[in-house]
Tab-separated table of C-alpha atoms in Angstrom:
chain	number	residue	atom	x	y	z
A	24	MET	CA	-56.111	-10.062	71.918
A	25	TYR	CA	-58.244	-12.773	70.366
A	26	TRP	CA	-56.989	-16.264	71.212
A	27	PHE	CA	-58.202	-19.349	69.321
A	28	PHE	CA	-57.823	-23.015	70.205
A	29	PRO	CA	-59.508	-26.187	68.861
A	30	CYS	CA	-60.771	-28.901	71.176
A	31	ASN	CA	-61.502	-31.852	68.892
A	32	ASN	CA	-61.150	-35.125	70.765
A	33	TYR	CA	-59.119	-33.680	73.611
A	34	HIS	CA	-59.847	-34.759	77.156
A	35	PRO	CA	-61.968	-32.140	78.971
A	36	ASP	CA	-59.250	-31.862	81.612
A	37	ALA	CA	-56.776	-30.754	78.927
A	38	ILE	CA	-59.080	-27.944	77.834
A	39	LYS	CA	-59.855	-26.857	81.391
A	40	ALA	CA	-56.192	-26.686	82.438
A	41	LEU	CA	-55.320	-24.747	79.271
A	42	VAL	CA	-58.129	-22.231	79.730
A	43	TYR	CA	-57.427	-21.672	83.429
A	44	SER	CA	-53.714	-21.148	82.733
A	45	ALA	CA	-54.576	-18.595	80.050
A	46	TYR	CA	-56.842	-16.752	82.482
A	47	GLU	CA	-54.244	-16.839	85.258
A	48	PHE	CA	-51.757	-14.848	83.182
A	49	ASN	CA	-53.911	-13.231	80.493
A	50	PRO	CA	-57.399	-12.427	81.839
A	51	GLU	CA	-57.950	-9.873	79.079
A	52	PHE	CA	-57.678	-12.452	76.305
A	53	LYS	CA	-60.755	-12.839	74.106
A	54	PRO	CA	-60.856	-16.645	73.961
A	55	ILE	CA	-62.588	-18.590	71.183
A	56	CYS	CA	-62.873	-22.366	71.257
A	57	ILE	CA	-63.235	-23.949	67.799
A	58	TRP	CA	-65.905	-26.561	68.408
A	59	ASP	CA	-66.810	-29.287	65.921
A	60	GLU	CA	-69.995	-30.755	67.394
A	61	PRO	CA	-70.126	-33.891	65.233
A	62	THR	CA	-66.837	-34.886	66.857
A	63	VAL	CA	-67.144	-33.028	70.167
A	64	TYR	CA	-70.338	-33.670	72.092
A	65	ASP	CA	-69.788	-32.595	75.664
A	66	PRO	CA	-72.499	-30.249	76.947
A	67	VAL	CA	-70.864	-30.121	80.382
A	68	LEU	CA	-67.561	-28.876	78.975
A	69	ARG	CA	-69.349	-26.464	76.654
A	70	LYS	CA	-71.240	-24.918	79.579
A	71	TRP	CA	-68.017	-24.754	81.609
A	72	LEU	CA	-66.348	-22.807	78.796
A	73	GLU	CA	-69.262	-20.447	78.231
A	74	ASP	CA	-69.632	-19.758	81.960
A	75	ARG	CA	-66.027	-18.560	81.960
A	76	GLY	CA	-66.360	-16.174	79.066
A	77	VAL	CA	-65.081	-18.423	76.278
A	78	LEU	CA	-66.912	-18.075	72.974
A	79	VAL	CA	-67.640	-21.596	71.711
A	80	HIS	CA	-67.828	-21.440	67.923
A	81	GLN	CA	-69.215	-24.365	65.965
A	82	TYR	CA	-67.008	-24.967	62.934
A	83	ARG	CA	-66.098	-27.823	60.565
A	84	SER	CA	-62.768	-27.565	58.735
A	85	SER	CA	-62.980	-26.292	55.176
A	86	PHE	CA	-60.685	-29.184	54.252
A	87	ALA	CA	-63.088	-31.861	55.518
A	88	LEU	CA	-63.075	-33.737	52.207
A	89	GLU	CA	-59.280	-33.886	52.120
A	90	ILE	CA	-59.271	-35.094	55.728
A	91	VAL	CA	-61.650	-37.945	54.875
A	92	LEU	CA	-59.457	-38.887	51.923
A	93	LEU	CA	-56.348	-38.824	54.117
A	94	GLN	CA	-58.147	-41.089	56.554
A	95	ARG	CA	-59.132	-43.570	53.867
A	96	GLU	CA	-55.728	-43.537	52.194
A	97	ASN	CA	-53.776	-43.804	55.451
A	98	TYR	CA	-51.615	-40.759	54.751
A	99	PHE	CA	-51.962	-39.219	58.191
A	100	ILE	CA	-49.359	-41.166	60.176
A	101	HIS	CA	-45.858	-39.636	60.135
A	102	GLU	CA	-43.835	-41.817	62.478
A	103	THR	CA	-40.722	-39.659	62.133
A	104	HIS	CA	-42.543	-36.831	63.872
A	105	GLY	CA	-43.910	-38.949	66.711
A	106	CYS	CA	-47.538	-38.609	65.682
A	107	THR	CA	-48.716	-42.215	65.661
A	108	ASP	CA	-50.719	-41.997	68.887
A	109	PHE	CA	-54.074	-41.072	67.402
A	110	GLY	CA	-55.905	-44.175	68.674
A	111	SER	CA	-58.792	-45.478	66.596
A	112	ALA	CA	-59.412	-44.522	62.969
A	113	GLU	CA	-62.329	-42.340	64.065
A	114	HIS	CA	-60.160	-40.607	66.645
A	115	ARG	CA	-57.487	-39.910	64.037
A	116	GLU	CA	-60.013	-38.322	61.698
A	117	ASP	CA	-61.502	-36.229	64.498
A	118	SER	CA	-58.040	-35.052	65.542
A	119	LEU	CA	-57.334	-33.962	61.981
A	120	TYR	CA	-60.451	-31.775	61.976
A	121	GLY	CA	-59.069	-29.967	65.014
A	122	MET	CA	-55.571	-29.575	63.586
A	123	TRP	CA	-56.775	-28.254	60.260
A	124	SER	CA	-59.317	-25.880	61.813
A	125	LYS	CA	-56.351	-23.781	62.980
A	126	ALA	CA	-55.501	-23.021	59.362
A	127	ASP	CA	-59.078	-21.746	58.984
A	128	VAL	CA	-58.846	-19.146	61.766
A	129	PRO	CA	-58.739	-16.225	59.269
A	130	LEU	CA	-62.029	-17.519	57.807
A	131	ILE	CA	-63.511	-17.790	61.298
A	132	CYS	CA	-62.463	-14.210	62.010
A	133	GLU	CA	-64.270	-13.116	58.854
A	134	GLU	CA	-67.317	-15.162	59.834
A	135	LEU	CA	-67.426	-13.582	63.305
A	136	GLY	CA	-66.723	-10.047	62.099
A	137	ILE	CA	-63.421	-9.808	63.970
A	138	LYS	CA	-61.510	-6.778	62.729
A	139	GLU	CA	-58.243	-7.171	64.650
A	140	GLU	CA	-55.314	-7.612	62.314
A	141	TYR	CA	-53.365	-10.083	64.466
A	142	VAL	CA	-54.712	-13.064	66.432
A	143	LEU	CA	-53.134	-15.769	68.567
A	144	VAL	CA	-53.712	-19.489	67.895
A	145	THR	CA	-52.523	-22.386	70.090
A	146	ASP	CA	-52.898	-26.121	70.276
A	147	PRO	CA	-55.104	-27.485	73.060
A	148	ASP	CA	-52.281	-29.583	74.591
A	149	CYS	CA	-50.578	-26.534	76.090
A	150	ILE	CA	-50.568	-24.440	79.250
A	151	PHE	CA	-49.593	-20.804	79.654
A	152	ALA	CA	-46.859	-20.002	82.157
A	153	ALA	CA	-46.487	-16.263	81.617
A	154	GLU	CA	-48.204	-13.100	80.495
A	155	TYR	CA	-48.417	-12.783	76.725
A	156	ASP	CA	-45.557	-10.500	75.735
A	157	LEU	CA	-44.863	-11.274	72.087
A	158	GLU	CA	-44.312	-7.972	70.323
A	159	ILE	CA	-44.719	-9.462	66.914
A	160	GLU	CA	-46.763	-8.235	63.967
A	161	PRO	CA	-46.027	-10.678	61.179
A	162	ASP	CA	-46.334	-9.796	57.523
A	163	ILE	CA	-47.982	-13.192	57.041
A	164	LEU	CA	-47.826	-15.377	60.144
A	165	ALA	CA	-45.435	-16.289	62.937
A	166	VAL	CA	-44.614	-19.851	63.983
A	167	GLY	CA	-42.694	-21.566	66.760
A	168	PRO	CA	-39.942	-24.174	66.270
A	169	GLU	CA	-40.717	-27.874	65.961
A	170	GLU	CA	-37.440	-29.226	67.286
A	171	GLU	CA	-34.156	-27.420	67.744
A	172	PRO	CA	-34.542	-23.655	67.392
A	173	TYR	CA	-34.323	-22.310	63.867
A	174	ARG	CA	-34.462	-25.658	62.140
A	175	GLU	CA	-36.656	-25.245	59.074
A	176	TRP	CA	-39.597	-27.149	60.470
A	177	ALA	CA	-42.338	-25.248	62.258
A	178	SER	CA	-44.671	-26.338	65.040
A	179	GLY	CA	-48.426	-25.865	65.184
A	180	GLY	CA	-48.280	-25.326	68.941
A	181	ILE	CA	-48.517	-21.562	68.532
A	182	TYR	CA	-49.155	-19.098	65.721
A	183	VAL	CA	-49.710	-15.402	65.347
A	184	PHE	CA	-51.746	-14.779	62.196
A	185	ASN	CA	-51.958	-11.664	60.078
A	186	VAL	CA	-55.641	-12.139	59.328
A	187	LYS	CA	-55.952	-9.639	56.496
A	188	ARG	CA	-52.949	-10.972	54.589
A	189	MET	CA	-53.990	-14.612	54.989
A	190	LEU	CA	-57.508	-13.865	53.767
A	191	GLU	CA	-56.022	-12.197	50.695
A	192	ASP	CA	-54.080	-15.399	49.970
A	193	ARG	CA	-56.886	-17.776	50.889
A	194	GLN	CA	-58.026	-18.912	47.455
A	195	LYS	CA	-54.484	-19.749	46.347
A	196	PHE	CA	-53.831	-21.498	49.679
A	197	GLU	CA	-56.912	-23.700	49.284
A	198	GLU	CA	-55.887	-24.595	45.740
A	199	PHE	CA	-52.415	-25.506	47.030
A	200	VAL	CA	-53.799	-27.781	49.769
A	201	ILE	CA	-56.270	-29.538	47.463
A	202	LYS	CA	-53.469	-30.222	44.996
A	203	ASN	CA	-50.862	-31.322	47.547
A	204	TYR	CA	-52.748	-32.786	50.512
A	205	ARG	CA	-51.222	-36.254	50.084
A	206	ASP	CA	-47.724	-34.814	50.450
A	207	ILE	CA	-48.778	-32.551	53.326
A	208	GLY	CA	-50.462	-35.387	55.241
A	209	TYR	CA	-51.924	-34.684	58.649
A	210	HIS	CA	-49.907	-31.535	59.282
A	211	GLU	CA	-51.660	-28.183	58.797
A	212	THR	CA	-48.407	-26.465	59.763
A	213	LEU	CA	-46.603	-28.050	56.839
A	214	SER	CA	-49.297	-26.724	54.500
A	215	LEU	CA	-48.661	-23.165	55.717
A	216	THR	CA	-44.870	-23.356	55.687
A	217	GLU	CA	-44.766	-25.043	52.277
A	218	PHE	CA	-47.222	-22.556	50.795
A	219	TYR	CA	-45.545	-19.421	52.136
A	220	GLY	CA	-41.978	-20.678	52.560
A	221	PHE	CA	-40.490	-21.123	56.023
A	222	ARG	CA	-37.948	-18.326	55.573
A	223	ASN	CA	-40.694	-15.865	54.650
A	224	LEU	CA	-42.390	-16.306	58.032
A	225	ASP	CA	-41.730	-14.653	61.390
A	226	HIS	CA	-40.321	-17.002	64.018
A	227	ILE	CA	-41.540	-17.174	67.595
A	228	SER	CA	-39.024	-17.684	70.394
A	229	PRO	CA	-38.836	-21.295	71.687
A	230	ASP	CA	-39.858	-20.160	75.175
A	231	TRP	CA	-43.336	-19.648	73.656
A	232	ASN	CA	-43.468	-23.231	72.391
A	233	TYR	CA	-41.421	-25.065	74.995
A	234	LYS	CA	-41.644	-28.850	74.908
A	235	PRO	CA	-40.607	-30.753	78.036
A	236	PHE	CA	-38.856	-33.458	76.006
A	237	TRP	CA	-36.388	-30.788	74.859
A	238	GLU	CA	-34.632	-31.262	78.208
A	239	LYS	CA	-33.121	-34.487	76.856
A	240	GLU	CA	-31.829	-32.697	73.754
A	241	ARG	CA	-29.965	-29.844	75.433
A	242	ASP	CA	-26.596	-31.590	75.310
A	243	TYR	CA	-26.853	-31.813	71.543
A	244	LEU	CA	-27.289	-28.089	70.999
A	245	VAL	CA	-24.201	-26.504	69.537
A	246	SER	CA	-25.041	-22.809	69.329
A	247	PRO	CA	-24.491	-20.709	72.501
A	248	VAL	CA	-27.614	-18.809	71.491
A	249	ASP	CA	-29.610	-22.035	71.493
A	250	ARG	CA	-28.278	-22.994	74.919
A	251	ALA	CA	-29.181	-19.574	76.302
A	252	ILE	CA	-32.723	-19.939	75.019
A	253	PHE	CA	-33.114	-23.308	76.676
A	254	ARG	CA	-32.021	-21.788	79.986
A	255	SER	CA	-34.779	-19.189	79.762
A	256	THR	CA	-38.107	-19.592	81.543
A	257	PRO	CA	-40.735	-21.254	79.345
A	258	LYS	CA	-43.851	-19.162	78.757
A	259	LEU	CA	-46.043	-21.642	76.871
A	260	ILE	CA	-45.613	-25.342	77.638
A	261	HIS	CA	-46.541	-27.600	74.722
A	262	PHE	CA	-47.102	-31.274	75.638
A	263	GLN	CA	-46.456	-32.459	72.108
A	264	GLY	CA	-46.270	-36.183	71.424
A	265	ILE	CA	-47.691	-39.178	73.225
A	266	HIS	CA	-46.835	-38.090	76.775
A	267	LYS	CA	-49.789	-36.043	77.983
A	268	PRO	CA	-50.430	-35.213	81.654
A	269	TRP	CA	-54.000	-36.497	81.366
A	270	ASN	CA	-53.378	-39.907	79.773
A	271	ASN	CA	-49.720	-40.951	80.026
A	272	PRO	CA	-47.092	-41.005	82.773
A	273	PRO	CA	-44.181	-38.606	82.361
A	274	MET	CA	-40.923	-39.881	80.926
A	275	PRO	CA	-39.137	-41.374	83.935
A	276	ASP	CA	-35.761	-39.726	83.211
A	277	ASN	CA	-37.142	-36.320	82.338
A	278	THR	CA	-37.404	-33.895	85.250
A	279	ASP	CA	-38.916	-31.163	83.057
A	280	MET	CA	-41.799	-33.408	82.073
A	281	LYS	CA	-42.527	-34.234	85.723
A	282	LEU	CA	-42.301	-30.562	86.723
A	283	TYR	CA	-44.692	-29.355	84.050
A	284	CYS	CA	-47.081	-32.258	84.560
A	285	ASP	CA	-47.269	-31.223	88.218
A	286	ILE	CA	-47.931	-27.602	87.218
A	287	TRP	CA	-50.598	-28.792	84.776
A	288	SER	CA	-52.249	-30.754	87.616
A	289	GLU	CA	-52.334	-27.642	89.792
A	290	TYR	CA	-53.995	-25.658	87.001
A	291	LEU	CA	-56.571	-28.403	86.606
A	292	LYS	CA	-57.371	-28.279	90.331
A	293	MET	CA	-57.926	-24.527	90.080
A	294	SER	CA	-60.016	-24.734	86.917
A	295	ASP	CA	-63.305	-25.325	88.732
A	296	SER	CA	-62.939	-22.101	90.677
A	297	SER	CA	-65.081	-19.137	89.746
A	298	PHE	CA	-63.343	-17.052	87.091
A	299	LYS	CA	-64.319	-15.325	83.873
A	300	PHE	CA	-62.399	-13.600	81.103
A	301	LYS	CA	-62.962	-9.859	81.063
A	302	SER	CA	-64.051	-9.850	77.419
C-alpha cells in the first residue's frame, strides 16, 4: 500500500521515528514523503529517507496562495483545538504547507502515475504500533476521530483516500476551499469534512488514531462501546498538540504519554540501523 506523510518543519527525529516504526510493522509499505524544499532544507534527512527506500517527492501545496493569506490575516490559530503552538510566523506558514499537502495527495498520485485506488495518509507526529489491518475501501475517504469517538469532528492524523473519487471531485473541492478558506482556517481536515459532509465519510477506529491525552478523558466517556475501544491496544499513536516527544516533556499526570514517549524514543534509537522498505 502507498503511504504518504508530509515533513514540513518537523524535527528530523520525528520523521525518523515515524519511518522506522512504519518499517517495523509494515515493511511492504510504499512510503512517499511530501517534501517542500523551500521550507524543508535538510540534505542529511533527505539522504536518510532515500537510503531506506522512501520516495521523497518535492511538492508545494496547491493552496499556497490561501495559506499566505491565512498567514497575513491571522486566521490560522484555533485555540479551542489546541493548535497555538506553531512558533514563529514563518513556522506557522510552513506548517500549513505540510497540513494542506495532505489534501493534495490525490493530485500527487496522478502526478506520479500511481494507479492504486486507495492510499494511506498520516501526519508526521505519529508512530505505528501494529501491522496495518484496516479493511476499509471508502467511497470517498476515511477519517479518524478528533476527540471522543464518533463526535462529528475528524482528525487529520490518518486518512484512507479513494483517489479516483477525490480526483473526480477535485475542481469543485478547490472552488469550495478558495471560497471558504477563512472559515476553514488552518485545518485541511475541516475542508474535507465540510465539503463532503462528515456523515458521508467512512470512520476509522480510534485505535488507529490514538492520542495519549485521551487517557485523561476516559472517565468522561459514557458509551460502553467507547470504553471498550479505549481499552483496546493502540495501533497508530498520534502525538497531537503541544506535547511532542522531541520538544516537550510528557504531561506529568499522564502515564500513557510517558509510555508512548518512551516507545517513541526506542524507535528513534533503532532508526539509524540498516533497513529498507521492500518497495
